[in-house]
PDB file of C-alpha atoms in Angstrom:
ATOM      1  CA  UNK A   1       0.192   0.366  -0.127  1.00  0.00           C
ATOM      2  CA  UNK A   2       1.467   3.660  -0.873  1.00  0.00           C
ATOM      3  CA  UNK A   3       0.979   5.610   1.726  1.00  0.00           C
ATOM      4  CA  UNK A   4      -0.503   9.428   1.569  1.00  0.00           C
ATOM      5  CA  UNK A   5       2.561  12.145   1.635  1.00  0.00           C
ATOM      6  CA  UNK A   6       1.052  14.074   5.071  1.00  0.00           C
ATOM      7  CA  UNK A   7       0.716  11.049   7.270  1.00  0.00           C
ATOM      8  CA  UNK A   8       3.652  11.847   9.002  1.00  0.00           C
ATOM      9  CA  UNK A   9       2.378  15.199  10.268  1.00  0.00           C
ATOM     10  CA  UNK A  10      -0.639  13.035  11.967  1.00  0.00           C
ATOM     11  CA  UNK A  11       1.342  10.098  13.702  1.00  0.00           C
ATOM     12  CA  UNK A  12       2.322  12.838  16.885  1.00  0.00           C
ATOM     13  CA  UNK A  13      -1.481  12.683  17.559  1.00  0.00           C
ATOM     14  CA  UNK A  14      -1.675   9.293  16.905  1.00  0.00           C
ATOM     15  CA  UNK A  15       1.094   8.238  18.969  1.00  0.00           C
ATOM     16  CA  UNK A  16       0.003  10.518  22.005  1.00  0.00           C
ATOM     17  CA  UNK A  17      -2.935   8.804  22.898  1.00  0.00           C
ATOM     18  CA  UNK A  18      -2.048   6.067  21.964  1.00  0.00           C
ATOM     19  CA  UNK A  19       0.420   5.884  25.205  1.00  0.00           C
ATOM     20  CA  UNK A  20      -2.156   8.034  27.507  1.00  0.00           C
ATOM     21  CA  UNK A  21      -5.138   6.552  26.269  1.00  0.00           C
ATOM     22  CA  UNK A  22      -7.569   9.842  26.365  1.00  0.00           C
ATOM     23  CA  UNK A  23      -7.593  12.823  23.939  1.00  0.00           C
ATOM     24  CA  UNK A  24      -7.110  15.602  26.552  1.00  0.00           C
ATOM     25  CA  UNK A  25      -3.597  13.895  28.404  1.00  0.00           C
ATOM     26  CA  UNK A  26      -2.562  13.702  24.192  1.00  0.00           C
ATOM     27  CA  UNK A  27      -3.769  17.289  23.627  1.00  0.00           C
ATOM     28  CA  UNK A  28      -2.115  19.108  26.433  1.00  0.00           C
ATOM     29  CA  UNK A  29       1.240  16.553  26.328  1.00  0.00           C
ATOM     30  CA  UNK A  30       1.058  18.285  22.317  1.00  0.00           C
ATOM     31  CA  UNK A  31      -0.264  21.638  23.420  1.00  0.00           C
ATOM     32  CA  UNK A  32      -2.793  21.470  20.672  1.00  0.00           C
ATOM     33  CA  UNK A  33      -6.773  20.937  21.654  1.00  0.00           C
ATOM     34  CA  UNK A  34      -9.074  18.149  22.435  1.00  0.00           C
ATOM     35  CA  UNK A  35     -10.253  18.472  19.143  1.00  0.00           C
ATOM     36  CA  UNK A  36      -6.710  19.208  16.829  1.00  0.00           C
ATOM     37  CA  UNK A  37      -5.922  14.865  17.932  1.00  0.00           C
ATOM     38  CA  UNK A  38      -9.884  13.690  17.489  1.00  0.00           C
ATOM     39  CA  UNK A  39      -9.800  15.190  14.223  1.00  0.00           C
ATOM     40  CA  UNK A  40      -6.329  14.532  13.115  1.00  0.00           C
ATOM     41  CA  UNK A  41      -6.482  11.291  13.963  1.00  0.00           C
ATOM     42  CA  UNK A  42      -9.482  11.012  12.022  1.00  0.00           C
ATOM     43  CA  UNK A  43      -7.779  12.693   8.902  1.00  0.00           C
ATOM     44  CA  UNK A  44      -5.299   9.192   9.593  1.00  0.00           C
ATOM     45  CA  UNK A  45      -8.205   6.128   9.634  1.00  0.00           C
ATOM     46  CA  UNK A  46      -9.205   7.320   6.884  1.00  0.00           C
ATOM     47  CA  UNK A  47      -6.496   7.464   4.887  1.00  0.00           C
ATOM     48  CA  UNK A  48      -5.554   3.522   5.761  1.00  0.00           C
ATOM     49  CA  UNK A  49      -8.200   2.756   5.996  1.00  0.00           C
ATOM     50  CA  UNK A  50      -8.198   1.308   9.303  1.00  0.00           C
ATOM     51  CA  UNK A  51     -10.056   2.045  12.959  1.00  0.00           C
ATOM     52  CA  UNK A  52      -7.373   2.214  15.138  1.00  0.00           C
ATOM     53  CA  UNK A  53      -8.928   3.234  18.369  1.00  0.00           C
ATOM     54  CA  UNK A  54     -12.978   2.614  20.169  1.00  0.00           C
ATOM     55  CA  UNK A  55     -13.529   4.940  21.586  1.00  0.00           C
ATOM     56  CA  UNK A  56     -15.957   6.048  24.718  1.00  0.00           C
ATOM     57  CA  UNK A  57     -17.249   8.740  26.776  1.00  0.00           C
ATOM     58  CA  UNK A  58     -13.952   8.621  29.466  1.00  0.00           C
ATOM     59  CA  UNK A  59     -11.058   7.399  27.177  1.00  0.00           C
ATOM     60  CA  UNK A  60     -10.026   5.679  24.006  1.00  0.00           C
ATOM     61  CA  UNK A  61      -8.743   2.080  23.579  1.00  0.00           C
ATOM     62  CA  UNK A  62      -6.803   0.502  21.204  1.00  0.00           C
ATOM     63  CA  UNK A  63      -8.384  -1.801  18.394  1.00  0.00           C
ATOM     64  CA  UNK A  64      -6.129  -4.756  17.465  1.00  0.00           C
ATOM     65  CA  UNK A  65      -4.776  -2.586  14.438  1.00  0.00           C
ATOM     66  CA  UNK A  66      -4.075   0.030  16.056  1.00  0.00           C
ATOM     67  CA  UNK A  67      -2.321  -2.133  18.332  1.00  0.00           C
ATOM     68  CA  UNK A  68      -0.315  -3.235  15.262  1.00  0.00           C
ATOM     69  CA  UNK A  69       1.094  -0.020  13.714  1.00  0.00           C
ATOM     70  CA  UNK A  70       1.688   0.982  17.164  1.00  0.00           C
ATOM     71  CA  UNK A  71       4.216  -1.356  17.749  1.00  0.00           C
ATOM     72  CA  UNK A  72       5.725  -1.141  14.057  1.00  0.00           C
ATOM     73  CA  UNK A  73       5.934   3.439  14.508  1.00  0.00           C
ATOM     74  CA  UNK A  74       7.121   3.763  18.059  1.00  0.00           C
ATOM     75  CA  UNK A  75      10.295   2.753  17.506  1.00  0.00           C
ATOM     76  CA  UNK A  76      10.686   4.226  14.436  1.00  0.00           C
ATOM     77  CA  UNK A  77       9.507   7.752  15.431  1.00  0.00           C
ATOM     78  CA  UNK A  78      11.393   7.110  18.176  1.00  0.00           C
ATOM     79  CA  UNK A  79      15.415   6.232  16.660  1.00  0.00           C
ATOM     80  CA  UNK A  80      14.240   9.289  14.384  1.00  0.00           C
ATOM     81  CA  UNK A  81      13.205  12.052  17.187  1.00  0.00           C
ATOM     82  CA  UNK A  82      16.094  10.567  18.864  1.00  0.00           C
ATOM     83  CA  UNK A  83      18.070  10.656  15.470  1.00  0.00           C
ATOM     84  CA  UNK A  84      17.121  14.579  14.924  1.00  0.00           C
ATOM     85  CA  UNK A  85      17.500  15.031  18.837  1.00  0.00           C
ATOM     86  CA  UNK A  86      21.358  14.474  18.392  1.00  0.00           C
ATOM     87  CA  UNK A  87      21.703  16.231  14.850  1.00  0.00           C
ATOM     88  CA  UNK A  88      21.086  18.637  16.395  1.00  0.00           C
ATOM     89  CA  UNK A  89      22.212  19.493  20.300  1.00  0.00           C
ATOM     90  CA  UNK A  90      24.776  18.167  18.507  1.00  0.00           C
ATOM     91  CA  UNK A  91      26.469  21.059  20.723  1.00  0.00           C
ATOM     92  CA  UNK A  92      24.251  21.868  23.353  1.00  0.00           C
ATOM     93  CA  UNK A  93      23.955  21.590  26.740  1.00  0.00           C
ATOM     94  CA  UNK A  94      21.925  18.432  27.026  1.00  0.00           C
ATOM     95  CA  UNK A  95      18.820  19.593  27.774  1.00  0.00           C
ATOM     96  CA  UNK A  96      14.773  17.423  28.202  1.00  0.00           C
ATOM     97  CA  UNK A  97      13.349  15.052  30.349  1.00  0.00           C
ATOM     98  CA  UNK A  98      14.035  11.819  30.237  1.00  0.00           C
ATOM     99  CA  UNK A  99      12.240   9.011  31.782  1.00  0.00           C
ATOM    100  CA  UNK A 100      12.342   6.815  33.632  1.00  0.00           C
ATOM    101  CA  UNK A 101      11.552   2.905  34.581  1.00  0.00           C
ATOM    102  CA  UNK A 102      12.298   1.010  37.763  1.00  0.00           C
ATOM    103  CA  UNK A 103      12.011  -1.471  40.662  1.00  0.00           C
ATOM    104  CA  UNK A 104      10.234   0.826  43.396  1.00  0.00           C
ATOM    105  CA  UNK A 105      12.672  -0.808  46.049  1.00  0.00           C
ATOM    106  CA  UNK A 106      15.930   0.064  43.697  1.00  0.00           C
ATOM    107  CA  UNK A 107      13.821   3.521  42.911  1.00  0.00           C
ATOM    108  CA  UNK A 108      14.070   4.067  46.369  1.00  0.00           C
ATOM    109  CA  UNK A 109      17.131   2.793  48.550  1.00  0.00           C
ATOM    110  CA  UNK A 110      20.170   2.655  45.709  1.00  0.00           C
ATOM    111  CA  UNK A 111      18.283   5.587  43.118  1.00  0.00           C
ATOM    112  CA  UNK A 112      17.202   8.288  45.649  1.00  0.00           C
ATOM    113  CA  UNK A 113      20.144   9.022  46.564  1.00  0.00           C
ATOM    114  CA  UNK A 114      22.270  10.089  44.238  1.00  0.00           C
ATOM    115  CA  UNK A 115      19.363  12.072  42.424  1.00  0.00           C
ATOM    116  CA  UNK A 116      20.467  15.485  43.727  1.00  0.00           C
ATOM    117  CA  UNK A 117      23.747  15.152  41.871  1.00  0.00           C
ATOM    118  CA  UNK A 118      22.779  14.405  39.307  1.00  0.00           C
ATOM    119  CA  UNK A 119      20.145  17.162  38.583  1.00  0.00           C
ATOM    120  CA  UNK A 120      22.506  19.851  40.588  1.00  0.00           C
ATOM    121  CA  UNK A 121      24.938  18.021  37.482  1.00  0.00           C
ATOM    122  CA  UNK A 122      22.348  18.700  34.709  1.00  0.00           C
ATOM    123  CA  UNK A 123      19.997  21.361  35.237  1.00  0.00           C
ATOM    124  CA  UNK A 124      18.519  21.533  32.218  1.00  0.00           C
ATOM    125  CA  UNK A 125      17.468  18.070  32.553  1.00  0.00           C
ATOM    126  CA  UNK A 126      13.948  16.671  34.260  1.00  0.00           C
ATOM    127  CA  UNK A 127      13.859  13.161  35.429  1.00  0.00           C
ATOM    128  CA  UNK A 128      10.463  11.800  35.561  1.00  0.00           C
ATOM    129  CA  UNK A 129      10.649   9.116  37.330  1.00  0.00           C
ATOM    130  CA  UNK A 130       7.633   5.821  37.123  1.00  0.00           C
ATOM    131  CA  UNK A 131       8.695   3.476  39.741  1.00  0.00           C
ATOM    132  CA  UNK A 132       6.446  -0.041  38.789  1.00  0.00           C
ATOM    133  CA  UNK A 133       6.935  -3.304  40.042  1.00  0.00           C
ATOM    134  CA  UNK A 134       5.793  -4.342  36.531  1.00  0.00           C
ATOM    135  CA  UNK A 135       7.069  -5.585  33.232  1.00  0.00           C
ATOM    136  CA  UNK A 136       7.081  -2.632  31.101  1.00  0.00           C
ATOM    137  CA  UNK A 137       7.148  -1.702  28.021  1.00  0.00           C
ATOM    138  CA  UNK A 138       9.462   1.126  27.019  1.00  0.00           C
ATOM    139  CA  UNK A 139       8.880   1.684  23.636  1.00  0.00           C
ATOM    140  CA  UNK A 140       5.137   1.446  23.632  1.00  0.00           C
ATOM    141  CA  UNK A 141       4.951   3.658  26.905  1.00  0.00           C
ATOM    142  CA  UNK A 142       7.466   6.489  26.188  1.00  0.00           C
ATOM    143  CA  UNK A 143       9.769   4.820  28.332  1.00  0.00           C
ATOM    144  CA  UNK A 144      13.242   6.377  27.761  1.00  0.00           C
ATOM    145  CA  UNK A 145      14.995   4.047  29.665  1.00  0.00           C
ATOM    146  CA  UNK A 146      14.111   0.922  32.097  1.00  0.00           C
ATOM    147  CA  UNK A 147      15.231  -0.388  34.292  1.00  0.00           C
ATOM    148  CA  UNK A 148      14.150  -3.629  36.152  1.00  0.00           C
ATOM    149  CA  UNK A 149      15.044  -7.423  35.528  1.00  0.00           C
ATOM    150  CA  UNK A 150      13.197  -7.956  32.693  1.00  0.00           C
ATOM    151  CA  UNK A 151      11.186  -6.072  30.299  1.00  0.00           C
ATOM    152  CA  UNK A 152       7.878  -7.142  28.197  1.00  0.00           C
ATOM    153  CA  UNK A 153      10.683  -8.679  25.277  1.00  0.00           C
ATOM    154  CA  UNK A 154      11.541  -6.416  21.872  1.00  0.00           C
ATOM    155  CA  UNK A 155      15.183  -7.710  20.668  1.00  0.00           C
ATOM    156  CA  UNK A 156      15.940  -4.258  19.588  1.00  0.00           C
ATOM    157  CA  UNK A 157      16.833  -3.186  23.043  1.00  0.00           C
ATOM    158  CA  UNK A 158      19.648  -2.288  24.202  1.00  0.00           C
ATOM    159  CA  UNK A 159      20.344  -3.808  27.892  1.00  0.00           C
ATOM    160  CA  UNK A 160      23.210  -3.861  29.824  1.00  0.00           C
ATOM    161  CA  UNK A 161      24.380  -5.252  33.500  1.00  0.00           C
ATOM    162  CA  UNK A 162      23.340  -2.958  36.042  1.00  0.00           C
ATOM    163  CA  UNK A 163      22.984  -3.698  39.861  1.00  0.00           C
ATOM    164  CA  UNK A 164      23.113  -6.965  41.169  1.00  0.00           C
ATOM    165  CA  UNK A 165      20.256  -7.193  43.618  1.00  0.00           C
ATOM    166  CA  UNK A 166      20.346  -9.335  46.403  1.00  0.00           C
ATOM    167  CA  UNK A 167      17.370 -10.850  48.133  1.00  0.00           C
ATOM    168  CA  UNK A 168      18.083 -12.031  51.872  1.00  0.00           C
ATOM    169  CA  UNK A 169      15.903 -13.460  54.780  1.00  0.00           C
ATOM    170  CA  UNK A 170      16.402 -10.997  58.367  1.00  0.00           C
ATOM    171  CA  UNK A 171      14.965 -11.487  61.045  1.00  0.00           C
ATOM    172  CA  UNK A 172      14.915  -9.405  64.722  1.00  0.00           C
ATOM    173  CA  UNK A 173      17.421  -9.881  67.192  1.00  0.00           C
ATOM    174  CA  UNK A 174      14.178 -10.811  69.864  1.00  0.00           C
ATOM    175  CA  UNK A 175      11.633 -12.500  67.064  1.00  0.00           C
ATOM    176  CA  UNK A 176      14.973 -15.569  66.896  1.00  0.00           C
ATOM    177  CA  UNK A 177      15.843 -14.740  70.319  1.00  0.00           C
ATOM    178  CA  UNK A 178      11.844 -16.130  70.837  1.00  0.00           C
ATOM    179  CA  UNK A 179      11.839 -18.834  68.163  1.00  0.00           C
ATOM    180  CA  UNK A 180      15.468 -20.200  67.302  1.00  0.00           C
ATOM    181  CA  UNK A 181      17.591 -19.578  64.434  1.00  0.00           C
ATOM    182  CA  UNK A 182      16.717 -22.361  61.494  1.00  0.00           C
ATOM    183  CA  UNK A 183      19.487 -24.326  60.023  1.00  0.00           C
ATOM    184  CA  UNK A 184      18.903 -25.168  57.187  1.00  0.00           C
ATOM    185  CA  UNK A 185      15.578 -24.098  54.644  1.00  0.00           C
ATOM    186  CA  UNK A 186      12.941 -26.880  55.952  1.00  0.00           C
ATOM    187  CA  UNK A 187      12.810 -25.524  59.500  1.00  0.00           C
ATOM    188  CA  UNK A 188      11.700 -22.166  58.001  1.00  0.00           C
ATOM    189  CA  UNK A 189       8.418 -24.215  57.760  1.00  0.00           C
ATOM    190  CA  UNK A 190       7.882 -24.325  61.586  1.00  0.00           C
ATOM    191  CA  UNK A 191       8.833 -20.489  61.358  1.00  0.00           C
ATOM    192  CA  UNK A 192       6.088 -17.152  61.184  1.00  0.00           C
ATOM    193  CA  UNK A 193       7.855 -15.924  57.289  1.00  0.00           C
ATOM    194  CA  UNK A 194       6.848 -12.819  56.346  1.00  0.00           C
ATOM    195  CA  UNK A 195       4.964 -12.702  52.703  1.00  0.00           C
ATOM    196  CA  UNK A 196       5.417 -10.941  49.708  1.00  0.00           C
ATOM    197  CA  UNK A 197       2.553 -10.780  47.445  1.00  0.00           C
ATOM    198  CA  UNK A 198       2.312  -9.911  43.798  1.00  0.00           C
ATOM    199  CA  UNK A 199      -0.058  -7.627  42.983  1.00  0.00           C
ATOM    200  CA  UNK A 200       0.408  -7.696  39.701  1.00  0.00           C
ATOM    201  CA  UNK A 201      -0.905 -11.387  39.580  1.00  0.00           C
ATOM    202  CA  UNK A 202      -1.910 -11.948  43.135  1.00  0.00           C
ATOM    203  CA  UNK A 203       0.859 -14.727  44.278  1.00  0.00           C
ATOM    204  CA  UNK A 204       2.752 -14.573  47.030  1.00  0.00           C
ATOM    205  CA  UNK A 205       5.850 -14.996  46.162  1.00  0.00           C
ATOM    206  CA  UNK A 206       7.828 -17.950  46.453  1.00  0.00           C
ATOM    207  CA  UNK A 207      11.518 -17.955  47.893  1.00  0.00           C
ATOM    208  CA  UNK A 208      14.261 -18.490  45.824  1.00  0.00           C
ATOM    209  CA  UNK A 209      16.832 -20.658  48.021  1.00  0.00           C
ATOM    210  CA  UNK A 210      20.704 -22.269  47.627  1.00  0.00           C
ATOM    211  CA  UNK A 211      20.978 -25.599  50.571  1.00  0.00           C
ATOM    212  CA  UNK A 212      24.502 -27.870  49.350  1.00  0.00           C
ATOM    213  CA  UNK A 213      24.370 -26.070  46.066  1.00  0.00           C
ATOM    214  CA  UNK A 214      21.655 -27.082  44.555  1.00  0.00           C
ATOM    215  CA  UNK A 215      18.314 -24.802  44.341  1.00  0.00           C
ATOM    216  CA  UNK A 216      15.917 -25.366  46.468  1.00  0.00           C
ATOM    217  CA  UNK A 217      12.141 -23.219  46.266  1.00  0.00           C
ATOM    218  CA  UNK A 218      10.316 -22.848  49.425  1.00  0.00           C
ATOM    219  CA  UNK A 219       6.321 -22.105  49.567  1.00  0.00           C
ATOM    220  CA  UNK A 220       5.995 -21.081  52.801  1.00  0.00           C
ATOM    221  CA  UNK A 221       2.624 -19.605  54.803  1.00  0.00           C
ATOM    222  CA  UNK A 222       2.618 -16.980  57.632  1.00  0.00           C
ATOM    223  CA  UNK A 223       0.478 -14.787  59.081  1.00  0.00           C
ATOM    224  CA  UNK A 224       0.949 -11.632  57.345  1.00  0.00           C
ATOM    225  CA  UNK A 225       1.431 -11.108  53.534  1.00  0.00           C
ATOM    226  CA  UNK A 226       1.704  -7.955  52.615  1.00  0.00           C
ATOM    227  CA  UNK A 227       2.119  -6.577  48.684  1.00  0.00           C
ATOM    228  CA  UNK A 228       5.091  -3.265  49.431  1.00  0.00           C
ATOM    229  CA  UNK A 229       8.164  -4.883  50.900  1.00  0.00           C
ATOM    230  CA  UNK A 230       8.978  -1.596  53.108  1.00  0.00           C
ATOM    231  CA  UNK A 231       5.847  -3.830  54.551  1.00  0.00           C
ATOM    232  CA  UNK A 232       7.460  -6.229  55.487  1.00  0.00           C
ATOM    233  CA  UNK A 233      10.609  -4.914  56.389  1.00  0.00           C
ATOM    234  CA  UNK A 234       8.254  -3.163  59.577  1.00  0.00           C
ATOM    235  CA  UNK A 235       7.118  -6.318  59.960  1.00  0.00           C
ATOM    236  CA  UNK A 236      10.118  -7.252  60.248  1.00  0.00           C
ATOM    237  CA  UNK A 237      11.527  -5.469  63.147  1.00  0.00           C
ATOM    238  CA  UNK A 238       9.087  -5.533  65.658  1.00  0.00           C
ATOM    239  CA  UNK A 239       9.504  -9.363  65.296  1.00  0.00           C
ATOM    240  CA  UNK A 240       6.445 -11.029  63.375  1.00  0.00           C
ATOM    241  CA  UNK A 241       8.606 -13.393  62.315  1.00  0.00           C
ATOM    242  CA  UNK A 242      11.537 -13.248  59.039  1.00  0.00           C
ATOM    243  CA  UNK A 243      10.752 -11.309  55.898  1.00  0.00           C
ATOM    244  CA  UNK A 244      12.864 -12.162  52.131  1.00  0.00           C
ATOM    245  CA  UNK A 245      13.989  -8.672  51.210  1.00  0.00           C
ATOM    246  CA  UNK A 246      16.538  -7.070  49.272  1.00  0.00           C
ATOM    247  CA  UNK A 247      19.203  -6.702  50.820  1.00  0.00           C
ATOM    248  CA  UNK A 248      19.240  -3.052  50.227  1.00  0.00           C
ATOM    249  CA  UNK A 249      16.559  -2.918  52.526  1.00  0.00           C
ATOM    250  CA  UNK A 250      18.376  -4.688  55.465  1.00  0.00           C
ATOM    251  CA  UNK A 251      22.118  -3.086  54.748  1.00  0.00           C
ATOM    252  CA  UNK A 252      21.774  -0.455  57.537  1.00  0.00           C
ATOM    253  CA  UNK A 253      19.436  -2.859  58.917  1.00  0.00           C
ATOM    254  CA  UNK A 254      22.040  -5.136  59.702  1.00  0.00           C
ATOM    255  CA  UNK A 255      24.946  -2.776  60.307  1.00  0.00           C
ATOM    256  CA  UNK A 256      22.804  -1.271  63.129  1.00  0.00           C
ATOM    257  CA  UNK A 257      22.033  -4.996  64.916  1.00  0.00           C
ATOM    258  CA  UNK A 258      18.173  -4.334  64.004  1.00  0.00           C
ATOM    259  CA  UNK A 259      18.368  -7.533  61.861  1.00  0.00           C
ATOM    260  CA  UNK A 260      20.719 -10.431  61.458  1.00  0.00           C
ATOM    261  CA  UNK A 261      21.120 -12.616  58.454  1.00  0.00           C
ATOM    262  CA  UNK A 262      19.065 -15.616  58.537  1.00  0.00           C
ATOM    263  CA  UNK A 263      20.668 -19.083  56.606  1.00  0.00           C
ATOM    264  CA  UNK A 264      23.184 -16.445  54.855  1.00  0.00           C
ATOM    265  CA  UNK A 265      24.520 -19.486  53.337  1.00  0.00           C
ATOM    266  CA  UNK A 266      21.002 -20.846  51.789  1.00  0.00           C
ATOM    267  CA  UNK A 267      20.669 -17.412  49.891  1.00  0.00           C
ATOM    268  CA  UNK A 268      19.757 -17.468  46.557  1.00  0.00           C
ATOM    269  CA  UNK A 269      22.646 -16.358  43.829  1.00  0.00           C
ATOM    270  CA  UNK A 270      22.066 -12.711  42.239  1.00  0.00           C
ATOM    271  CA  UNK A 271      19.665 -11.374  39.587  1.00  0.00           C
ATOM    272  CA  UNK A 272      20.689  -9.215  37.512  1.00  0.00           C
ATOM    273  CA  UNK A 273      18.904  -5.611  37.030  1.00  0.00           C
ATOM    274  CA  UNK A 274      19.396  -4.357  33.601  1.00  0.00           C
ATOM    275  CA  UNK A 275      19.865  -1.033  31.865  1.00  0.00           C
ATOM    276  CA  UNK A 276      17.244  -1.022  29.249  1.00  0.00           C
ATOM    277  CA  UNK A 277      17.422   1.158  25.727  1.00  0.00           C
ATOM    278  CA  UNK A 278      15.919   1.492  22.524  1.00  0.00           C
ATOM    279  CA  UNK A 279      18.598   2.544  20.995  1.00  0.00           C
ATOM    280  CA  UNK A 280      22.161   2.711  21.017  1.00  0.00           C
ATOM    281  CA  UNK A 281      22.228   5.910  19.255  1.00  0.00           C
ATOM    282  CA  UNK A 282      20.838   8.112  22.009  1.00  0.00           C
ATOM    283  CA  UNK A 283      19.886  11.679  22.705  1.00  0.00           C
ATOM    284  CA  UNK A 284      22.282  13.614  25.054  1.00  0.00           C
ATOM    285  CA  UNK A 285      19.863  14.286  27.848  1.00  0.00           C
ATOM    286  CA  UNK A 286      18.858  10.054  27.507  1.00  0.00           C
ATOM    287  CA  UNK A 287      23.196   9.427  27.092  1.00  0.00           C
ATOM    288  CA  UNK A 288      24.358  11.443  30.035  1.00  0.00           C
ATOM    289  CA  UNK A 289      21.523   9.745  32.402  1.00  0.00           C
ATOM    290  CA  UNK A 290      23.064   6.311  30.975  1.00  0.00           C
ATOM    291  CA  UNK A 291      25.850   7.383  31.691  1.00  0.00           C
ATOM    292  CA  UNK A 292      25.581   8.381  35.362  1.00  0.00           C
ATOM    293  CA  UNK A 293      24.083   5.715  36.057  1.00  0.00           C
ATOM    294  CA  UNK A 294      26.656   3.009  34.904  1.00  0.00           C
ATOM    295  CA  UNK A 295      28.963   5.252  36.584  1.00  0.00           C
ATOM    296  CA  UNK A 296      27.673   5.132  39.642  1.00  0.00           C
ATOM    297  CA  UNK A 297      26.131   1.970  40.196  1.00  0.00           C
ATOM    298  CA  UNK A 298      28.424  -1.332  37.337  1.00  0.00           C
ATOM    299  CA  UNK A 299      30.759  -1.931  40.719  1.00  0.00           C
ATOM    300  CA  UNK A 300      28.815  -1.802  43.166  1.00  0.00           C
ATOM    301  CA  UNK A 301      28.915  -4.796  45.400  1.00  0.00           C
ATOM    302  CA  UNK A 302      24.604  -6.413  45.913  1.00  0.00           C
TER     303      UNK A 302
END
């Protein structure tokens, strides 16, 4: 099919509306009226002879045809935008907004202390941080960078190792004095285990451990289940049981003695956190952010 010569001017409206699933939000993003967004999308649908959105009074939802178009167009548009931005700002100070998706614990515990340094170093860059405990579609959702152990599979993404996330078992001295220190993983079946429930799946996380070099996954039970690791940390500090948490939550408490390591010889191997972005040809605002992250995390221990 031969595309109309002016279809490119209609694509920003489509991409913004597909990301926001709302014409008004798309209009605010592009600095135009909702009527302009609606008109451009209607014209695009007519030119392509496709229905791209299902519309109702509250929001808009991509049709199957719209989802296919988004999947095909979004990475190409992002690459074109990055190329033009790089060409136009090669001699300029990096500026603009960097949109980042990351797992919440890493963002709050590890990254937030470094944010003032980055913003001070690059005063013309703004950060938009989305703390998501889910798999994100980096390109389709409009993120420049993602940080996590996995993303929506896409062979076009660049993935660089960033930080090894170590999961640990921890309990308060008071709890262990009352209930005893577990000596092997099976002893956990006799303890109150503080369990994390994934809000996306509704399932409680299993504890991946090692015993004599072999992987051992335990499905445990406990009287307290929470969807936020911070609540499990508070519960462990209160002496309510044994928690399985990323080490960034417990490191300070281990040093202070308010929590003690449990079954340290059985902790799992660290899980690699990756730094994801869509193209090796990054605009300056994204490139300096990527370099900043690699500078601070690539060689830090778990």
